[in-house]
Coordinates of C-alpha atoms in Angstrom, one line a residue:
M1 CA -11.1 20.6 -9.7
A2 CA -8.6 22.1 -12.2
S3 CA -5.1 23.2 -11.3
W4 CA -3.0 25.9 -12.8
I5 CA -0.3 23.2 -12.8
P6 CA -0.8 21.0 -15.9
V7 CA -2.1 17.6 -15.0
E8 CA -2.4 15.0 -17.7
A9 CA -5.6 13.0 -18.0
I10 CA -3.7 9.8 -17.2
S11 CA -1.8 11.2 -14.3
D12 CA -2.0 9.6 -10.8
F13 CA -1.7 12.9 -9.2
S14 CA -4.7 15.1 -9.6
L15 CA -5.8 17.9 -7.3
Q16 CA -8.2 15.3 -5.8
N17 CA -5.2 13.2 -4.7
L18 CA -2.3 15.3 -3.2
P19 CA -0.5 12.3 -1.7
Y20 CA 2.4 12.8 0.7
G21 CA 5.9 11.4 0.2
I22 CA 9.5 11.9 1.2
F23 CA 11.8 12.9 -1.6
S24 CA 15.3 14.2 -2.2
T25 CA 17.3 15.7 -5.1
A26 CA 20.9 15.6 -5.9
N27 CA 21.5 18.7 -3.8
S28 CA 19.1 18.2 -0.9
D29 CA 18.3 15.9 2.1
P30 CA 15.1 13.9 2.3
R31 CA 12.0 16.1 3.0
V32 CA 8.2 16.2 2.8
G33 CA 6.5 16.7 -0.5
V34 CA 3.1 16.4 -2.2
A35 CA 2.7 15.1 -5.7
I36 CA 0.7 17.2 -8.2
G37 CA 0.9 16.4 -12.0
E38 CA 4.5 15.9 -13.0
Y39 CA 5.8 17.8 -10.0
V40 CA 6.6 17.4 -6.3
L41 CA 5.5 20.4 -4.2
D42 CA 8.2 20.9 -1.5
L43 CA 6.3 21.4 1.8
K44 CA 9.5 22.3 3.6
V45 CA 9.9 25.3 1.4
L46 CA 6.3 26.4 1.9
A47 CA 6.6 25.9 5.6
T48 CA 9.8 28.1 5.7
E49 CA 8.0 30.8 3.6
G50 CA 5.1 30.9 6.1
I51 CA 2.5 29.8 3.6
F52 CA 0.6 27.6 6.1
E53 CA -1.8 29.1 8.7
V54 CA -3.6 25.9 9.9
P55 CA -4.8 25.5 13.5
G56 CA -2.9 22.8 15.3
L57 CA -0.1 22.6 12.7
E58 CA 3.4 22.4 14.1
I59 CA 5.4 23.8 11.2
Q60 CA 8.6 21.9 12.2
T61 CA 6.8 18.6 11.3
L62 CA 7.0 19.7 7.6
R63 CA 10.7 20.0 7.9
Q64 CA 11.4 16.4 8.9
P65 CA 13.0 13.6 6.9
T66 CA 10.0 11.3 7.6
L67 CA 6.2 11.9 7.9
N68 CA 5.8 10.4 11.4
A69 CA 5.6 13.7 13.4
Y70 CA 3.3 15.3 10.9
A71 CA 1.0 12.2 10.7
A72 CA 0.7 12.1 14.5
L73 CA -0.9 15.6 14.5
G74 CA -4.2 14.1 13.6
K75 CA -7.0 14.2 11.0
N76 CA -8.1 17.8 11.6
V77 CA -4.7 19.2 10.9
H78 CA -4.2 17.0 7.8
S79 CA -7.6 18.2 6.5
G80 CA -6.7 21.8 7.1
V81 CA -3.3 21.4 5.2
R82 CA -5.1 19.6 2.4
Q83 CA -7.6 22.4 2.0
R84 CA -4.9 25.0 2.0
L85 CA -2.9 23.2 -0.7
Q86 CA -6.0 22.8 -2.9
K87 CA -6.6 26.5 -2.6
L88 CA -3.0 27.3 -3.5
L89 CA -3.1 24.9 -6.5
E90 CA -6.6 25.5 -7.9
S91 CA -6.8 27.6 -11.0
D92 CA -9.6 29.9 -10.0
T93 CA -9.1 30.7 -6.3
Q94 CA -8.0 33.9 -4.7
S95 CA -5.1 32.0 -3.1
A96 CA -3.7 30.7 -6.4
H97 CA -1.6 33.9 -6.9
V98 CA 0.5 33.1 -3.7
L99 CA 2.4 30.4 -5.5
R100 CA 1.5 30.7 -9.2
D101 CA 2.5 34.4 -9.5
N102 CA 5.6 34.3 -7.4
Q103 CA 8.3 33.0 -9.8
R104 CA 11.0 32.8 -7.1
L105 CA 8.8 30.7 -4.8
R106 CA 7.3 28.7 -7.6
E107 CA 10.6 27.6 -9.0
K108 CA 11.9 26.8 -5.5
A109 CA 8.9 24.8 -4.4
L110 CA 8.0 22.8 -7.5
V111 CA 10.4 20.1 -8.4
P112 CA 10.0 17.9 -11.5
L113 CA 9.1 14.3 -10.5
N114 CA 11.8 12.9 -12.9
N115 CA 14.5 14.8 -10.9
V116 CA 13.7 13.3 -7.5
Q117 CA 14.5 10.1 -5.5
M118 CA 11.7 8.8 -3.4
H119 CA 12.4 7.4 0.1
L120 CA 10.5 5.2 2.6
P121 CA 7.8 7.8 3.7
M122 CA 7.6 6.8 7.4
S123 CA 9.9 5.3 10.0
I124 CA 8.1 2.0 10.6
G125 CA 8.1 0.7 14.2
D126 CA 5.7 -2.2 13.6
Y127 CA 4.1 -4.0 10.7
T128 CA 1.0 -6.1 10.9
D129 CA -0.3 -8.2 7.9
F130 CA -3.9 -9.2 8.1
F131 CA -5.7 -12.1 6.2
V132 CA -9.0 -10.6 5.2
G133 CA -9.1 -11.4 1.5
L134 CA -12.1 -13.8 1.0
H135 CA -11.1 -15.4 -2.3
H136 CA -7.5 -15.7 -1.3
A137 CA -8.5 -17.5 2.0
V138 CA -10.9 -19.9 0.3
T139 CA -8.4 -20.9 -2.4
C140 CA -5.5 -21.3 0.0
A141 CA -7.6 -23.5 2.2
G142 CA -8.0 -26.0 -0.6
L143 CA -4.3 -25.8 -1.5
V144 CA -3.0 -26.3 2.0
K145 CA -5.3 -29.2 2.6
P146 CA -7.0 -30.7 -0.5
G147 CA -10.7 -30.7 0.1
G148 CA -10.3 -28.4 3.0
T149 CA -12.4 -25.3 3.7
I150 CA -11.7 -22.0 5.3
E151 CA -13.4 -23.2 8.4
T152 CA -10.9 -26.1 8.8
L153 CA -8.0 -23.9 8.0
C154 CA -9.0 -21.0 10.2
P155 CA -12.3 -21.4 12.1
C156 CA -12.4 -17.8 13.2
F157 CA -11.9 -16.3 9.7
Y158 CA -15.4 -15.0 9.4
N159 CA -15.7 -13.6 12.9
L160 CA -12.5 -11.6 13.4
P161 CA -9.7 -10.2 11.2
V162 CA -6.8 -12.7 11.4
A163 CA -3.2 -11.3 11.3
Y164 CA 0.5 -11.9 12.0
N165 CA 3.1 -9.5 13.1
G166 CA 5.6 -8.9 10.2
R167 CA 9.2 -7.6 10.1
A168 CA 9.3 -3.8 9.9
S169 CA 13.1 -3.7 9.3
S170 CA 12.7 -5.3 5.8
V171 CA 10.0 -2.9 4.5
V172 CA 11.4 -0.9 1.6
V173 CA 10.2 1.7 -0.8
S174 CA 9.4 1.0 -4.4
D175 CA 12.3 0.3 -6.8
T176 CA 14.5 -1.2 -4.1
P177 CA 15.9 -4.5 -5.4
L178 CA 15.6 -7.6 -3.2
H179 CA 17.6 -10.8 -2.9
R180 CA 16.1 -14.2 -3.3
P181 CA 16.1 -15.6 0.3
N182 CA 17.9 -18.6 1.6
G183 CA 16.1 -21.1 3.9
Q184 CA 15.1 -24.6 4.8
F185 CA 12.4 -26.6 3.0
P186 CA 11.8 -30.2 1.9
V187 CA 12.4 -31.4 -1.7
D188 CA 11.2 -34.9 -2.7
G189 CA 11.0 -35.8 1.0
K190 CA 14.5 -34.6 1.8
L191 CA 15.3 -31.5 3.8
V192 CA 17.5 -29.0 2.0
S193 CA 19.0 -25.6 2.8
G194 CA 19.6 -23.1 0.1
P195 CA 17.9 -20.5 -2.1
C196 CA 14.2 -20.3 -2.2
R197 CA 12.7 -22.2 -5.2
K198 CA 9.1 -20.9 -4.9
L199 CA 9.4 -17.1 -4.7
D200 CA 6.1 -15.3 -5.0
F201 CA 4.4 -11.9 -4.8
E202 CA 1.3 -10.8 -3.0
V203 CA -1.0 -7.9 -4.1
E204 CA -2.0 -6.0 -1.0
F205 CA -3.3 -2.7 0.2
A206 CA -2.0 -1.1 3.4
C207 CA -2.5 1.9 5.6
F208 CA -0.1 3.9 7.7
V209 CA -1.2 4.8 11.2
G210 CA -1.2 8.5 12.1
R211 CA -2.4 9.1 15.6
G212 CA -1.7 6.2 17.9
N213 CA -3.3 5.1 21.2
E214 CA -2.1 4.5 24.7
L215 CA -1.2 1.1 26.2
G216 CA -4.3 -0.5 27.5
E217 CA -6.7 1.8 25.6
P218 CA -8.5 0.1 22.7
I219 CA -9.6 2.1 19.7
D220 CA -13.3 2.3 19.0
V221 CA -14.3 0.9 15.5
N222 CA -16.3 4.0 14.7
S223 CA -13.4 6.4 15.4
A224 CA -10.7 4.1 14.0
E225 CA -10.5 5.9 10.7
D226 CA -9.4 9.0 12.6
H227 CA -6.2 7.1 13.3
I228 CA -5.4 6.4 9.6
F229 CA -2.9 8.8 8.0
G230 CA -3.2 7.3 4.5
F231 CA -2.8 4.3 2.1
V232 CA -0.2 2.7 0.0
L233 CA 0.1 -0.3 -2.4
M234 CA 2.1 -3.2 -0.9
N235 CA 3.9 -6.3 -2.2
D236 CA 4.3 -8.9 0.6
W237 CA 7.0 -11.0 -1.1
S238 CA 6.7 -14.6 0.0
A239 CA 9.1 -17.6 -0.1
R240 CA 6.4 -20.3 -0.4
D241 CA 8.6 -23.3 0.2
I242 CA 10.2 -21.8 3.3
Q243 CA 6.9 -20.5 4.5
M244 CA 5.0 -23.8 4.1
Y245 CA 7.7 -25.8 6.0
E246 CA 8.0 -23.4 9.0
A247 CA 4.5 -21.9 9.3
T248 CA 2.6 -24.9 10.5
L249 CA 3.7 -24.6 14.1
M250 CA 4.1 -20.9 14.8
G251 CA 3.1 -19.0 11.7
P252 CA 5.1 -16.9 9.1
F253 CA 8.8 -16.2 9.9
N254 CA 11.7 -16.4 7.4
G255 CA 9.3 -17.1 4.5
K256 CA 8.0 -13.5 4.9
S257 CA 10.7 -11.5 6.6
F258 CA 13.2 -10.9 3.8
C259 CA 11.4 -8.0 2.0
T260 CA 8.1 -6.1 1.8
T261 CA 7.7 -3.3 -0.8
V262 CA 5.4 -0.3 -0.5
S263 CA 4.6 2.5 -3.0
P264 CA 6.3 5.8 -2.2
W265 CA 3.2 8.1 -2.0
I266 CA 0.7 8.0 0.9
V267 CA -2.8 8.8 -0.4
P268 CA -4.9 10.6 2.2
L269 CA -8.2 9.1 3.4
E270 CA -10.1 12.1 2.1
A271 CA -8.8 11.5 -1.4
L272 CA -10.5 8.1 -1.5
E273 CA -13.9 9.3 -0.4
P274 CA -15.4 9.1 -3.9
F275 CA -14.4 5.4 -4.1
R276 CA -16.0 4.0 -1.0
V277 CA -18.0 0.8 -1.4
A278 CA -19.3 -1.9 1.0
P279 CA -16.9 -4.9 1.5
K280 CA -17.6 -7.9 -0.8
E281 CA -19.1 -10.1 2.0
T282 CA -20.3 -9.4 5.5
P283 CA -18.8 -11.4 8.4
R284 CA -21.1 -14.1 9.9
E285 CA -21.0 -13.1 13.5
L286 CA -19.6 -9.9 15.0
P287 CA -19.2 -8.8 18.6
D288 CA -20.1 -5.2 19.5
Y289 CA -16.6 -3.9 19.2
L290 CA -16.5 -4.8 15.5
M291 CA -19.9 -3.4 14.6
Q292 CA -19.1 -0.5 12.3
K293 CA -21.7 2.2 11.4
Q294 CA -20.0 3.1 8.1
E295 CA -21.4 0.6 5.6
K296 CA -19.2 1.7 2.8
S297 CA -16.0 0.8 4.7
A298 CA -14.0 -0.6 1.7
Y299 CA -12.7 1.0 -1.5
N300 CA -13.2 0.2 -5.2
I301 CA -9.6 0.6 -6.5
P302 CA -8.3 -1.7 -9.2
I303 CA -4.7 -2.9 -8.8
R304 CA -2.8 -4.4 -11.7
A305 CA 0.3 -6.6 -11.3
T306 CA 2.8 -6.8 -14.2
L307 CA 6.0 -8.8 -14.8
G308 CA 9.0 -7.2 -16.4
A309 CA 11.3 -9.9 -18.0
N310 CA 13.3 -10.2 -21.2
N311 CA 12.9 -6.4 -21.8
Q312 CA 9.1 -6.9 -22.1
R313 CA 6.1 -6.4 -19.8
Y314 CA 3.5 -9.0 -19.2
R315 CA 0.1 -8.7 -17.5
V316 CA 0.0 -10.9 -14.4
A317 CA -3.2 -10.1 -12.4
D318 CA -6.0 -7.6 -12.0
C319 CA -7.1 -7.3 -8.4
N320 CA -9.3 -4.9 -6.4
T321 CA -9.1 -3.4 -2.9
N322 CA -12.8 -4.3 -2.3
N323 CA -12.0 -8.0 -2.1
V324 CA -12.0 -8.0 1.7
I325 CA -14.3 -9.2 4.4
F326 CA -13.2 -6.7 7.1
S327 CA -12.4 -2.9 6.8
F328 CA -9.3 -1.1 8.1
A329 CA -11.4 0.3 10.9
Q330 CA -12.3 -3.2 12.0
M331 CA -8.7 -4.3 11.7
I332 CA -7.5 -1.5 13.9
A333 CA -10.3 -2.1 16.5
H334 CA -9.4 -5.7 16.7
H335 CA -5.6 -5.0 16.8
T336 CA -6.1 -2.8 19.8
R337 CA -8.9 -4.8 21.5
G338 CA -6.5 -6.2 24.1
G339 CA -4.8 -2.9 24.7
C340 CA -2.0 -3.0 22.1
P341 CA -0.7 0.5 21.4
L342 CA -0.4 1.6 17.8
R343 CA 2.1 4.4 16.9
A344 CA 2.5 6.8 14.1
G345 CA 4.2 5.0 11.2
D346 CA 2.8 1.6 12.0
L347 CA 2.0 -0.3 8.8
I348 CA -1.2 -2.4 8.6
A349 CA -2.0 -4.5 5.5
T350 CA -5.0 -6.4 4.1
G351 CA -3.4 -9.6 3.0
T352 CA -3.7 -10.8 -0.6
L353 CA -6.6 -9.1 -2.5
S354 CA -7.5 -11.9 -4.9
G355 CA -10.7 -11.9 -6.9
P356 CA -12.9 -14.9 -8.0
N357 CA -11.1 -15.8 -11.2
R358 CA -7.5 -17.0 -12.1
E359 CA -6.6 -13.7 -13.7
N360 CA -7.8 -11.9 -10.5
A361 CA -5.6 -14.0 -8.2
G362 CA -3.1 -11.8 -6.3
C363 CA -0.3 -14.3 -6.1
L364 CA 1.3 -17.2 -8.1
L365 CA 0.5 -19.7 -5.3
E366 CA -3.2 -19.3 -6.4
Q367 CA -2.7 -18.8 -10.1
T368 CA -0.5 -21.9 -10.5
R369 CA -2.3 -24.1 -7.9
G370 CA 0.8 -24.3 -5.7
G371 CA 3.2 -24.3 -8.7
T372 CA 1.7 -27.4 -10.3
D373 CA 0.1 -25.5 -13.3
P374 CA 2.3 -22.7 -14.6
Y375 CA 0.4 -19.5 -15.5
E376 CA 0.6 -17.8 -18.9
M377 CA 1.2 -14.1 -18.7
I378 CA 0.1 -11.9 -21.6
A379 CA 2.7 -9.7 -23.2
E380 CA 1.8 -6.0 -23.6
D381 CA 3.5 -6.1 -27.0
S382 CA 1.5 -8.8 -28.9
A383 CA 4.5 -9.5 -31.1
A384 CA 6.7 -10.5 -28.2
G385 CA 5.0 -13.7 -27.2
N386 CA 3.8 -14.7 -23.8
V387 CA 5.7 -16.2 -20.9
R388 CA 4.7 -18.9 -18.3
R389 CA 5.7 -18.9 -14.7
A390 CA 5.2 -21.3 -11.8
Y391 CA 7.1 -19.0 -9.5
L392 CA 9.4 -16.0 -10.0
E393 CA 12.8 -16.1 -11.5
D394 CA 15.9 -14.0 -10.8
N395 CA 15.9 -10.6 -12.6
D396 CA 12.1 -10.6 -12.8
I397 CA 10.6 -7.2 -12.0
I398 CA 7.1 -7.2 -10.4
T399 CA 5.2 -3.9 -10.5
F400 CA 1.8 -3.0 -9.0
T401 CA -0.1 0.1 -10.2
A402 CA -3.5 1.4 -9.2
Q403 CA -5.6 4.3 -10.3
A404 CA -9.2 5.2 -9.3
M405 CA -11.0 7.6 -11.6
S406 CA -13.8 10.1 -10.8
S407 CA -15.1 13.4 -12.0
R408 CA -13.0 15.1 -9.3
G409 CA -9.8 13.7 -10.8
N410 CA -7.7 10.5 -10.8
V411 CA -6.2 9.1 -7.6
G412 CA -3.1 6.9 -7.9
F413 CA -0.2 5.7 -5.8
G414 CA 2.8 5.7 -8.1
S415 CA 4.3 2.2 -8.7
C416 CA 5.2 -0.5 -6.2
A417 CA 8.0 -2.3 -7.9
G418 CA 10.9 -4.6 -7.0
K419 CA 13.6 -6.5 -9.0
I420 CA 14.6 -10.0 -7.8
L421 CA 18.4 -10.5 -7.4
S422 CA 20.0 -13.9 -6.9
A423 CA 20.4 -15.3 -3.5
P424 CA 23.4 -14.1 -1.5

């Protein structure tokens, strides 16, 4: 699909994508937009101008400072809006003239990306982080208990998607700096309290819930995708020393609650259809409520993690969203199995998406064997020299990017980045 708006071949935001975000400019409040090429299409403007005639669409939801109300309208409405936008933006449709040939409307509705500030796209009520990355689980089993296996670490890993409930209040949008957390942890057999010494990143993929469910009403695995609004990249920042000391008894708490970063653009489910694949490995035993008819329930999307330090960029890891043992539909079905209600804006993540090799490991815990073997990161500028890290240092910037390519156009997420500041 070609658009009358110029879209560079390397752009994340082709007509196949059309991701949603919340943006503002110097003279405006946050509002709903869609990315196309080097522009943001202001949906508040289009809604006010009466551009949309989509069954079930409540126009006021496109005038809100978050996407929650619009996401809750459901899959059919979102699909109708997407089709209308594609018709408006395609170069050879009868609808293209509505925006392309109306200079006043075009200049009002199209805002250059470099003139906007992006905001957290949804108000997040709850955040759940799953643990469905096969390679990550196997490697961590050996690190937590040398010689251990995933069965000894978590006997149910292959039979259900394991998760913990995270802290929604510390989820931030890309480019929001974070402070190194303080906490308690042992050093040389002595308990200390102070700044984390083993700060880490985790490459993850996450979905935002659109339509929720009522208390006590589980979501069927084969209709669970209807409850997904779209997807983002996610960095589940982790304080490994704090985490390891506190998590044995009750699971993650302060080691995980200080910051979680998400990319600013929510990519619709429909945009990822060309990239469907089967998960890397099938669970061993599944009850009926997790038996999904859709075999291609994962996505083949490469994610690259880079380090910014000393005014240089270094390649850290190359991961993929297909390194999972359970799908998002199975996560949602299991999450609601006991009657837990999900709500629009809830964030659900995969856990670390590591691959089989060291360069595919999605966190430093794996890459450095628990900090015992610092990892060499390759400089993008070959003349700059490489760097080695056991864990992250103050002023480091970690950035995730992802782009899937097809004949229909590229689909990307924008960057998921955060700079580490010193502990308060």
